[in-house]
CSV table of C-alpha atoms in Angstrom, one decimal:
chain,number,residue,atom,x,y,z
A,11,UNK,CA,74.3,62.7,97.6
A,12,UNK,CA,72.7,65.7,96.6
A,13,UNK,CA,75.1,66.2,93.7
A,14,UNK,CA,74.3,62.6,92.2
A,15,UNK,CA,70.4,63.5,92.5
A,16,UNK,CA,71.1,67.1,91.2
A,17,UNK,CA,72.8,64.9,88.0
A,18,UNK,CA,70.1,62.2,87.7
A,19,UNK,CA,67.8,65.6,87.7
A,20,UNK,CA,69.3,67.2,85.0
A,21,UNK,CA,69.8,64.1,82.8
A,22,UNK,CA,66.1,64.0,83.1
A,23,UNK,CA,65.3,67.8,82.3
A,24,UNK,CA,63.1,67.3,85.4
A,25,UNK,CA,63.6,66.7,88.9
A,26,UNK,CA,64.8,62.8,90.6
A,27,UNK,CA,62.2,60.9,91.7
A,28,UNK,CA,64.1,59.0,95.6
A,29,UNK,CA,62.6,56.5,97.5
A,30,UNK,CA,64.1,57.1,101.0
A,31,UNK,CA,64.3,55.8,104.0
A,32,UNK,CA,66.0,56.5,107.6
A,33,UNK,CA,64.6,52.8,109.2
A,34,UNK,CA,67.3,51.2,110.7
A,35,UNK,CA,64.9,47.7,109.7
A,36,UNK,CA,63.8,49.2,106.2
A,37,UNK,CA,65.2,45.8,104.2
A,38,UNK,CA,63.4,43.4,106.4
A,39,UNK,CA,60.3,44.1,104.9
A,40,UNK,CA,59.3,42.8,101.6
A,41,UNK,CA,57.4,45.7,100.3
A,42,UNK,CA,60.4,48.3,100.0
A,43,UNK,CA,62.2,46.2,97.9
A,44,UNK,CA,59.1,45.2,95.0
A,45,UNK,CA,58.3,49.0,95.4
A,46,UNK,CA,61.8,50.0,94.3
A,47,UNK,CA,62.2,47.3,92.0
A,48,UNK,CA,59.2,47.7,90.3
A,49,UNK,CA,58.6,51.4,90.5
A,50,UNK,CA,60.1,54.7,88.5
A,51,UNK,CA,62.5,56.1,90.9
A,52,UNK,CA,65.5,57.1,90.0
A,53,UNK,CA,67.4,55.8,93.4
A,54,UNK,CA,66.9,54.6,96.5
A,55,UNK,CA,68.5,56.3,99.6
A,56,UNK,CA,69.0,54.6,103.2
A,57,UNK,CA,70.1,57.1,105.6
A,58,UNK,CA,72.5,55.9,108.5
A,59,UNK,CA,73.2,52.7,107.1
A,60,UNK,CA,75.9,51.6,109.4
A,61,UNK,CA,74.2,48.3,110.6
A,62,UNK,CA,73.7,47.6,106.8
A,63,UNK,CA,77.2,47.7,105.7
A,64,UNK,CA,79.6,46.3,108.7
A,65,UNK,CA,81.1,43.0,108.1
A,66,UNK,CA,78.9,40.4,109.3
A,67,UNK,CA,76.3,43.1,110.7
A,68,UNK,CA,72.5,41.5,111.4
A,69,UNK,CA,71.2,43.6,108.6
A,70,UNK,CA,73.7,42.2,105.9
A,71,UNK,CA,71.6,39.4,105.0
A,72,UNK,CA,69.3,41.5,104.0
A,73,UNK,CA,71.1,44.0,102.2
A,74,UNK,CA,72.9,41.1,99.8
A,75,UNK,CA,69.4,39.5,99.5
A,76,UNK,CA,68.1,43.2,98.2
A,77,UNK,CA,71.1,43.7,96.2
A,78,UNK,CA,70.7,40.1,94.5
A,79,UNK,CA,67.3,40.8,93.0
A,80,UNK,CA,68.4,44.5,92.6
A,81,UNK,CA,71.3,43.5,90.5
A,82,UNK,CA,70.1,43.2,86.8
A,83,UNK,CA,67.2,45.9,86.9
A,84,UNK,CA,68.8,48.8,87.9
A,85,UNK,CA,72.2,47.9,85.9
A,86,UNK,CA,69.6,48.1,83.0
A,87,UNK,CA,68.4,51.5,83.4
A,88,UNK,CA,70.9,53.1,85.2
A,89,UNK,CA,69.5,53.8,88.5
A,90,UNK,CA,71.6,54.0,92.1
A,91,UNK,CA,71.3,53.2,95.7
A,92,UNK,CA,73.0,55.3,97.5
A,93,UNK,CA,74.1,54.6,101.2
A,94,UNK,CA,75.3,57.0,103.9
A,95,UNK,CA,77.0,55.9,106.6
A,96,UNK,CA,79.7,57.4,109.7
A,97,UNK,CA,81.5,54.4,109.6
A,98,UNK,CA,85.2,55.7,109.8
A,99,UNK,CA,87.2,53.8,106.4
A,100,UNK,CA,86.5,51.8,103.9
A,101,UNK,CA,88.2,48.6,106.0
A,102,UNK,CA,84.7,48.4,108.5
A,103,UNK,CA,82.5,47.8,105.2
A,104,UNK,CA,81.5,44.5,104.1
A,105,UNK,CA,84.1,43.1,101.5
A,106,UNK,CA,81.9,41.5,99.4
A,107,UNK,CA,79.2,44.9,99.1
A,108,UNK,CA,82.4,46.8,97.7
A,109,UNK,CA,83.7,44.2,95.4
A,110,UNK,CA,84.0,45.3,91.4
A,111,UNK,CA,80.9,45.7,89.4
A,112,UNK,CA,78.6,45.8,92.3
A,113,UNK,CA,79.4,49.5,94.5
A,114,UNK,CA,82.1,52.2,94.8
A,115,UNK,CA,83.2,53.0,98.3
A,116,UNK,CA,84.8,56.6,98.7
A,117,UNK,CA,86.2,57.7,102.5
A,118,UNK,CA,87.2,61.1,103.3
A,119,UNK,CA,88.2,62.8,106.0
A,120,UNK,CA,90.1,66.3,106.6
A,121,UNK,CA,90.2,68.9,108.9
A,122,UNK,CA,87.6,72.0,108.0
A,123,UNK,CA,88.7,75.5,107.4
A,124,UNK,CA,88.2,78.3,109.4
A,125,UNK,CA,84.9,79.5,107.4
A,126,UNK,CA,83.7,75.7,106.4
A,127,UNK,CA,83.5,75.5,110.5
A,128,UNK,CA,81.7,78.7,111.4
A,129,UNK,CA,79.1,77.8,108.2
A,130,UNK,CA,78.7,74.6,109.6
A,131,UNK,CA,77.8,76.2,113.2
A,132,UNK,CA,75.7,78.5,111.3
A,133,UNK,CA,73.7,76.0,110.0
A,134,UNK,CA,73.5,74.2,113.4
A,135,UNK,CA,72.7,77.6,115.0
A,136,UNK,CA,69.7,77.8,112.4
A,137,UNK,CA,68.5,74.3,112.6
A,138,UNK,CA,68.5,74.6,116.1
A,139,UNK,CA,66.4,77.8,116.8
A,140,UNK,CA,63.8,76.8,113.8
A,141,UNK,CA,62.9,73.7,115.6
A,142,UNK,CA,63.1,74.8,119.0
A,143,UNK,CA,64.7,72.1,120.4
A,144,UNK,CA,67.7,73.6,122.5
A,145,UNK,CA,69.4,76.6,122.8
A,146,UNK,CA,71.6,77.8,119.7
A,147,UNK,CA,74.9,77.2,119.9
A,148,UNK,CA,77.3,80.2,119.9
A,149,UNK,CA,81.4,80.8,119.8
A,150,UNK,CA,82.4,81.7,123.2
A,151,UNK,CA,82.8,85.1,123.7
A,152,UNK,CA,86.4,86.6,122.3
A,153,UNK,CA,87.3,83.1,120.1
A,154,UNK,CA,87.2,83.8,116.6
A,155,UNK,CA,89.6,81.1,114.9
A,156,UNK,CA,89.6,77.5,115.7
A,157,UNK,CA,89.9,74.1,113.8
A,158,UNK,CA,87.1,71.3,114.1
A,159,UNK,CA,88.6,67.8,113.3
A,160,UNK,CA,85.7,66.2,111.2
A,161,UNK,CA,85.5,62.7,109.2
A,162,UNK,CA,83.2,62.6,106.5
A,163,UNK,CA,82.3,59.5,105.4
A,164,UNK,CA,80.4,58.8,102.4
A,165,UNK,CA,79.7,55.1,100.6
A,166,UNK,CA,77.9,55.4,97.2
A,167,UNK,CA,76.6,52.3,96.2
A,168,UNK,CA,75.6,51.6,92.7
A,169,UNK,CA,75.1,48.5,90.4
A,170,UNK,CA,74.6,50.6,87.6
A,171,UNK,CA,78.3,52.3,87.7
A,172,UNK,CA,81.4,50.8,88.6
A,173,UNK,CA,83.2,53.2,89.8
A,174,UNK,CA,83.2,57.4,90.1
A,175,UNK,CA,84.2,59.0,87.3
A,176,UNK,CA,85.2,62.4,89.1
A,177,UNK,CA,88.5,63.3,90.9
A,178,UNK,CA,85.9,65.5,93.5
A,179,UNK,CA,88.0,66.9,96.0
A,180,UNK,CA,90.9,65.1,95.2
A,181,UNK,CA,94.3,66.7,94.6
A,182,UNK,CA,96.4,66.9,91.1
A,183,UNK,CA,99.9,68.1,90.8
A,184,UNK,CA,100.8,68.5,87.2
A,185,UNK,CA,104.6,69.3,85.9
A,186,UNK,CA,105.4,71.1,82.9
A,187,UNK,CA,102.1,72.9,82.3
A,188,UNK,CA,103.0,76.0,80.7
A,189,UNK,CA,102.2,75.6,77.2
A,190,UNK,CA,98.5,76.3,75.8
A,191,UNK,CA,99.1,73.5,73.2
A,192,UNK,CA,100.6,71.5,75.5
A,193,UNK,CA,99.9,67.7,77.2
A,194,UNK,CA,100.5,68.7,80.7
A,195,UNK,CA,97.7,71.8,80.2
A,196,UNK,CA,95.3,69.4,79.0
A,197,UNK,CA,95.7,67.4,81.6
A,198,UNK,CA,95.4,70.2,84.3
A,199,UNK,CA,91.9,71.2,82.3
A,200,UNK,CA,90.7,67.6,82.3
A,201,UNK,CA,91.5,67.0,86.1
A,202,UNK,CA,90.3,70.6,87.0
A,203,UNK,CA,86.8,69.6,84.9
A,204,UNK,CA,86.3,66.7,86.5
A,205,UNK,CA,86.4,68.1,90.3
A,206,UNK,CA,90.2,68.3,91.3
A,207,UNK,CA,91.9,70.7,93.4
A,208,UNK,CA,95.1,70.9,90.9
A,209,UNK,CA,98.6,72.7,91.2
A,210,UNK,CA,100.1,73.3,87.8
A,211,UNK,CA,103.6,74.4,87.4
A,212,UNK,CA,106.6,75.2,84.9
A,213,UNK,CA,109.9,76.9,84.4
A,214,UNK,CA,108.3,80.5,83.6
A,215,UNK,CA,105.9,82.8,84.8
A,216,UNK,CA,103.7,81.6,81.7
A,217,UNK,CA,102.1,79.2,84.6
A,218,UNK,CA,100.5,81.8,86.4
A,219,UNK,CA,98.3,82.7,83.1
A,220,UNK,CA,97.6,79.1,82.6
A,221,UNK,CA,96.2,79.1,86.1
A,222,UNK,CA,94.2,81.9,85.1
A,223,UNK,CA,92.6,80.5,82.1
A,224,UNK,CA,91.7,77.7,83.8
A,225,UNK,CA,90.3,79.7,87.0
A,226,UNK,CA,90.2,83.1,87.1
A,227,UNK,CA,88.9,83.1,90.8
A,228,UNK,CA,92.0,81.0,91.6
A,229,UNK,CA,89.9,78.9,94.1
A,230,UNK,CA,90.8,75.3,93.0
A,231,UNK,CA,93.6,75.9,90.8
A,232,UNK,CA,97.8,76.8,92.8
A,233,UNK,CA,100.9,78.1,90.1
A,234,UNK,CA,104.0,77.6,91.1
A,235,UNK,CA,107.5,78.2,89.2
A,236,UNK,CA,110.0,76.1,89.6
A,237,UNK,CA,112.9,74.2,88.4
A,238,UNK,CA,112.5,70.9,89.2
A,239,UNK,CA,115.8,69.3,88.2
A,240,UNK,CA,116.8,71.1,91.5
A,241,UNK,CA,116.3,68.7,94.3
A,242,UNK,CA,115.6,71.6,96.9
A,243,UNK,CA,112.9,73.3,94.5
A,244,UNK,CA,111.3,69.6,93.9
A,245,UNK,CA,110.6,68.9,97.7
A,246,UNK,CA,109.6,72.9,98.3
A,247,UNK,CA,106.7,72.4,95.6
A,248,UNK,CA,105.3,69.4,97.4
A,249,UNK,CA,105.3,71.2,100.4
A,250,UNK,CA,103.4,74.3,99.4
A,251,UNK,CA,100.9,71.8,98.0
A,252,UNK,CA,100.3,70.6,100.9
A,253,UNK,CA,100.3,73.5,102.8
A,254,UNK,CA,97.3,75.0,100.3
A,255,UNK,CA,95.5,71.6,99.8
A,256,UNK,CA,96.4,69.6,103.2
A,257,UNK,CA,96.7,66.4,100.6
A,258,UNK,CA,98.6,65.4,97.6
A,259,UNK,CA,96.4,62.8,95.7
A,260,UNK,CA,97.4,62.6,92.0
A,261,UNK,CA,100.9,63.2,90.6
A,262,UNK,CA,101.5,63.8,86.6
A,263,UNK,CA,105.2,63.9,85.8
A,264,UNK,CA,104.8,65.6,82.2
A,265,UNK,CA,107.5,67.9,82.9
A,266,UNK,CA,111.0,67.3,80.3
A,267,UNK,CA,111.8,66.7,76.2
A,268,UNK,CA,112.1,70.8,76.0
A,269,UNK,CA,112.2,74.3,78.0
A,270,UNK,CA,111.1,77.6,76.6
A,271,UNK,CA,114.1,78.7,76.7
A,272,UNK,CA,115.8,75.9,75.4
A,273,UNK,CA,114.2,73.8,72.4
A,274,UNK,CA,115.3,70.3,71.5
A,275,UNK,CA,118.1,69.6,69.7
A,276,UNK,CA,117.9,66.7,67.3
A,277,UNK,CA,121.7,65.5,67.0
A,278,UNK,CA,123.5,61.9,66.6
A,279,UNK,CA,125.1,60.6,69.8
A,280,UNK,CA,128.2,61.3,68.4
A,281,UNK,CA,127.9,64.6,67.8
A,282,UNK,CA,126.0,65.4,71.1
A,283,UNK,CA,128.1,67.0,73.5
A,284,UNK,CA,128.4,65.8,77.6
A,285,UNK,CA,126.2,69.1,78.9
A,286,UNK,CA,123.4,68.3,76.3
A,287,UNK,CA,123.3,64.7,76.9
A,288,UNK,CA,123.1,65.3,81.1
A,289,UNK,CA,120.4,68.2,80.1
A,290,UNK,CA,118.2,66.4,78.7
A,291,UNK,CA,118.4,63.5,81.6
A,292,UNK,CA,118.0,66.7,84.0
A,293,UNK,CA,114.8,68.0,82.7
A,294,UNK,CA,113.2,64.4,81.8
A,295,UNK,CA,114.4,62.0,83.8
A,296,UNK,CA,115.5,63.5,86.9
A,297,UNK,CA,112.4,65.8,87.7
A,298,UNK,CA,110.3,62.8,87.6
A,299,UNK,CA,112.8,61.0,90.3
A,300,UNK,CA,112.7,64.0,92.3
A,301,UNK,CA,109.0,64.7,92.1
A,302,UNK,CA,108.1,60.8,93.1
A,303,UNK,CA,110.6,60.7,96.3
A,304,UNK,CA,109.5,64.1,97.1
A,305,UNK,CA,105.6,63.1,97.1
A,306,UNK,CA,105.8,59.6,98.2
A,307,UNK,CA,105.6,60.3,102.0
A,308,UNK,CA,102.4,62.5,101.5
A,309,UNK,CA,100.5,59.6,99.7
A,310,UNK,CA,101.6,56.8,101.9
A,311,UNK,CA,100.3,58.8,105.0
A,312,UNK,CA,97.1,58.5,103.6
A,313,UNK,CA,97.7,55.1,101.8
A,314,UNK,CA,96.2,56.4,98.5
A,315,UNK,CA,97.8,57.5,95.9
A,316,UNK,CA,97.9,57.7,92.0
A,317,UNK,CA,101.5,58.5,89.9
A,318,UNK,CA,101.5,58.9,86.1
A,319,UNK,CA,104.7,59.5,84.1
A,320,UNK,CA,104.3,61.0,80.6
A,321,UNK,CA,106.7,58.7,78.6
A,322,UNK,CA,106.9,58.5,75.0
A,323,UNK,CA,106.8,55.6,72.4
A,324,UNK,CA,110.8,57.0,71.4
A,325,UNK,CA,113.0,55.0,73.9
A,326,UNK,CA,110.6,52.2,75.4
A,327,UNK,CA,109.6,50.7,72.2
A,328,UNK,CA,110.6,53.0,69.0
A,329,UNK,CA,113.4,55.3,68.2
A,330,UNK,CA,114.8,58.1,66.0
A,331,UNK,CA,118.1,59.6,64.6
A,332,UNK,CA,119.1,62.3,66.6
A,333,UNK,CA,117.0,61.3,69.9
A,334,UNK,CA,119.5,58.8,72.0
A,335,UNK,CA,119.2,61.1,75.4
A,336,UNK,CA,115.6,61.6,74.8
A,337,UNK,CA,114.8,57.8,74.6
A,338,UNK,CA,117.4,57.4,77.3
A,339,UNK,CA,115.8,58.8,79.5
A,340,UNK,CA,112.4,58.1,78.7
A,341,UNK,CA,113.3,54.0,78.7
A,342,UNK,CA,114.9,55.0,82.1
A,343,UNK,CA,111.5,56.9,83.7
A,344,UNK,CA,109.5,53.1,82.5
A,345,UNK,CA,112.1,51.1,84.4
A,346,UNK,CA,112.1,53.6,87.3
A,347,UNK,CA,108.2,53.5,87.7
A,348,UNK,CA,108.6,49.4,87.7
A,349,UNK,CA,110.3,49.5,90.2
A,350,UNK,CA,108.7,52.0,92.4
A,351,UNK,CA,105.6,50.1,91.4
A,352,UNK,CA,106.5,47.1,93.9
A,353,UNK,CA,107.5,49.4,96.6
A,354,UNK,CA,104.5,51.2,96.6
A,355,UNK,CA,101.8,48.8,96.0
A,356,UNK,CA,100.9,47.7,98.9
A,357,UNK,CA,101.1,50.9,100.3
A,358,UNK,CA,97.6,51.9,98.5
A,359,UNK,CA,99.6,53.7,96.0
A,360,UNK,CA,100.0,52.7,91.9
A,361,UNK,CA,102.5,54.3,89.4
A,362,UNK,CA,101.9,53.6,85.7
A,363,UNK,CA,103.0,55.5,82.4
A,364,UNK,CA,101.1,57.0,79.4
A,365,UNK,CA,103.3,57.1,76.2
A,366,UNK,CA,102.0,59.0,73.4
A,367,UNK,CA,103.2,58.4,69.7
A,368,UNK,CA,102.7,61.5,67.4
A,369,UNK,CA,100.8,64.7,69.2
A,370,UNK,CA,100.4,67.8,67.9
A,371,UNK,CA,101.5,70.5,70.1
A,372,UNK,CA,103.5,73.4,70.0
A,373,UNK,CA,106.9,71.8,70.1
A,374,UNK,CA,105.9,69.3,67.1
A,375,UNK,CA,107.6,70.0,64.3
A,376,UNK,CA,106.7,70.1,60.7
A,377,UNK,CA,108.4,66.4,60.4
A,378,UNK,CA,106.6,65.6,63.1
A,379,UNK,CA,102.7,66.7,62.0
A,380,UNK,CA,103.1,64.8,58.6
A,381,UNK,CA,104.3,61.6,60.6
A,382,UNK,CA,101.5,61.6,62.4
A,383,UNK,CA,99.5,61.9,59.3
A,384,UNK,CA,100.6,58.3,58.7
A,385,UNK,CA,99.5,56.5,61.6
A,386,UNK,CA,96.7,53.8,60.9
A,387,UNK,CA,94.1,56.3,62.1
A,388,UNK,CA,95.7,59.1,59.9
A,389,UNK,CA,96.8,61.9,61.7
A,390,UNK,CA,98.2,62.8,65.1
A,391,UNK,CA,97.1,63.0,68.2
A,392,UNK,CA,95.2,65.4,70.5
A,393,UNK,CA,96.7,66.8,74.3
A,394,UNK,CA,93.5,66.2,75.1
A,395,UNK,CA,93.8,62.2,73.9
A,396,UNK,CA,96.7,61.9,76.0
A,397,UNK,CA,94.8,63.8,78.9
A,398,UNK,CA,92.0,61.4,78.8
A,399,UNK,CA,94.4,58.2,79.2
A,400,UNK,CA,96.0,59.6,82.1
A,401,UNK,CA,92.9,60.3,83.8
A,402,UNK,CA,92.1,57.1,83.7
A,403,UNK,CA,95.2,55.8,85.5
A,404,UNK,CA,94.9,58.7,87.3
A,405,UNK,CA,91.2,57.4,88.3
A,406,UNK,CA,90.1,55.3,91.0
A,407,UNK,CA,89.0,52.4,88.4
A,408,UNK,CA,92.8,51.6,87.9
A,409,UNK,CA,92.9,50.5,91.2
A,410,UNK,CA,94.6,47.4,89.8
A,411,UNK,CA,96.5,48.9,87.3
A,412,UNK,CA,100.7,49.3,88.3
A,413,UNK,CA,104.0,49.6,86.9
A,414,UNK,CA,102.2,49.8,83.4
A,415,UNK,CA,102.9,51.9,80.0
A,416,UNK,CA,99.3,52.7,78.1
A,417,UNK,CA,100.4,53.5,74.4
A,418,UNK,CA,98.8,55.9,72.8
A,419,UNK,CA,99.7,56.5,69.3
A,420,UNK,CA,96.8,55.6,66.8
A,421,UNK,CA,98.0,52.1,66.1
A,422,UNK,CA,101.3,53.6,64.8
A,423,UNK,CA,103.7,51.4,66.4
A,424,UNK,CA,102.0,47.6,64.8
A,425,UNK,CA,102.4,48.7,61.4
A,426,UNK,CA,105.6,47.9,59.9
A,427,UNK,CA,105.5,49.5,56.7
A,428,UNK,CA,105.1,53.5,57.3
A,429,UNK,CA,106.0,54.8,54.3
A,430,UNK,CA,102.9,57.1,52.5
């Protein structure tokens, strides 16, 4: 809450001006709602809002009453409401208060660290002997590790924002990260930007400077090295995830096409040998099977989860000379997610598939640049384009988005005459 007023502050080169209250009976009276509605305040706060929210609670008429004539005004200018409440998930809210357009609910709940706890008891310790209310609270004598088991529940309400743009405190594992120029580095910046607690990893110890570039401190941000056509090294990088992280929410197969060590090859089918043609299914096709089995456990636990493939344009829709493994196994990661898709919906989690056109990175080649210069928008793409398209599916507002391939390409694929 603090963060959203801190925001609203800053937008404002000034401070947030809150109209707050803690009365359980606040929206009964007709005065808090014309003084909001009609006022300057940036948002309104209701502290302890549990009665407010539960399914056919005594307060909900209110609440939809106030949220009916809130409805157009503060859509208009961008203002918030902002609820707190203990309630434990998401499932005890009323349906129709989180329904598209109107609120964003988000529920978490973790087990705090070691030094989280003893700040917490600090603070307790601090409130208590300011106000001199009861005696502080202390560790017993000789304990000096323990585990508190806390839910913290938040619900955000806003008719002015549909959803939250931030992956704050969620968790991104991003393959095939090792390249400055590269999609799966954008991505890890974009996610790590936005909030996200995110593991990168690659085939070389190039990872562990990516890591560092994107936080030196190294207190959001895990490398790992791996190769992931291995089945053995794919399950032992979801567990050290969790291990670090305690939660696995987001994962980016971008890992495939090419290794450092061993470039592309562009050659005809005939001429492609049996070890090249199973290589290139290895390192594109087969990491992204592994890491989706391997992760799929994690996110049904918690009955969230978001999965985005890299694909490509070459194989689903398009192809080359000299690229019948690459679109091979690119056409088979798109029916692969479909699939996966309806097994996993109803388990909370979605699996879609962003498939760039032209991008210039540091395995495009010269060919490559000067096709992209002939797109419809006329040139190639960015790392950080791609990045931005699968944050989105990555995002809690694709929620309804599954088993889906987002081109991305500048319009390249509708025109049929490409020629300069």
């Amino acid at each position: 809450m603090r963060a959203i007023l801190a925001a609203m502050s800053a937008r404002k080169a000034d401070s947030a001006k809150v109209l707050y209250t803690a009365d359980k009976r606040a929206l009964e009276n007709d005065e808090i709602f014309v003084e909001f509605i009609t006022g300057s305040h940036d948002a309104f706060v209701i502290e302890d809002a549990d009665h407010l929210l539960m399914a056919r609670a005594n307060g909900n008429v209110d609440l939809h009453r106030f949220l009916a004539v809130a409805d157009g005004v503060v859509r208009a200018q961008g203002r918030k409401i902002i609820f707190t409440t203990n309630l434990p998930n998401v499932g005890d809210i009323d349906e129709a208060l989180v329904r598209p357009g109107r609120c964003f609910a988000t529920v978490r709940t973790r087990a705090l660290e070691l030094s989280e706890a003893e700040s917490l008891l600090a603070k307790i310790i601090a409130y208590k002997v300011e106000d001199k209310k009861d005696t502080p609270y202390a560790l017993p004598p000789g304990v000096r590790t323990f585990r508190l088991e806390l839910w913290v529940t938040i619900l955000l309400m806003s008719t002015g924002c549909k959803a939250d743009p931030t992956f704050d405190e969620q968790v991104a594992l991003v393959t095939g990260a090792g390249s400055t120029q590269g999609i799966g580095f954008a991505v890890a910046r974009r996610f790590y930007a936005a909030g996200a607690r995110v593991t990168i990893t690659s085939t070389t110890s190039r990872i562990h400077e990516r890591a560092r570039e994107i936080d030196s401190g190294g207190q959001r941000i895990l490398a790992i090295e791996e190769d992931l056509t291995n089945e053995a090294a794919a399950q032992r990088l979801v567990e050290s995830v969790f291990r670090r992280f305690g939660r696995i929410d987001i994962l980016v197969n971008n890992a495939g096409m090419a290794q450092i060590d061993r470039p592309l090859e562009s050659r005809s089918l005939q001429h492609t040998s049996y070890a090249d043609w199973r290589h290139q299914i290895d390192i594109t096709l087969h990491t992204a099977f592994l890491m989706t089995r391997a992760v799929l456990p994690v996110m049904a636990a918690r009955r969230y989860g978001r999965i985005v493939n890299v694909s490509s344009v070459t194989g689903p829709l398009v192809s080359n000379r000299g690229s019948a493994a690459y679109g091979a196994a690119k056409a088979a990661m798109d029916g692969m997610m479909r699939a996966v898709a309806i097994e996993t919906a109803g388990a909370g989690i979605t699996i879609n598939a962003v498939a760039p056109g032209w991008i210039a990175t540091a395995s495009s080649s010269e060919s490559e640049r000067i096709a992209g210069m002939h797109t419809p928008v006329g040139r190639p793409g960015t790392p950080d384009e791609i990045a931005a398209a699968v944050c989105f599916l990555a995002s809690r507002d694709a929620s309804y988005i599954t088993g889906q391939a987002l081109v991305v390409d500048g319009g390249n694929i509708l025109q049929e005459n490409k020629a300069p």
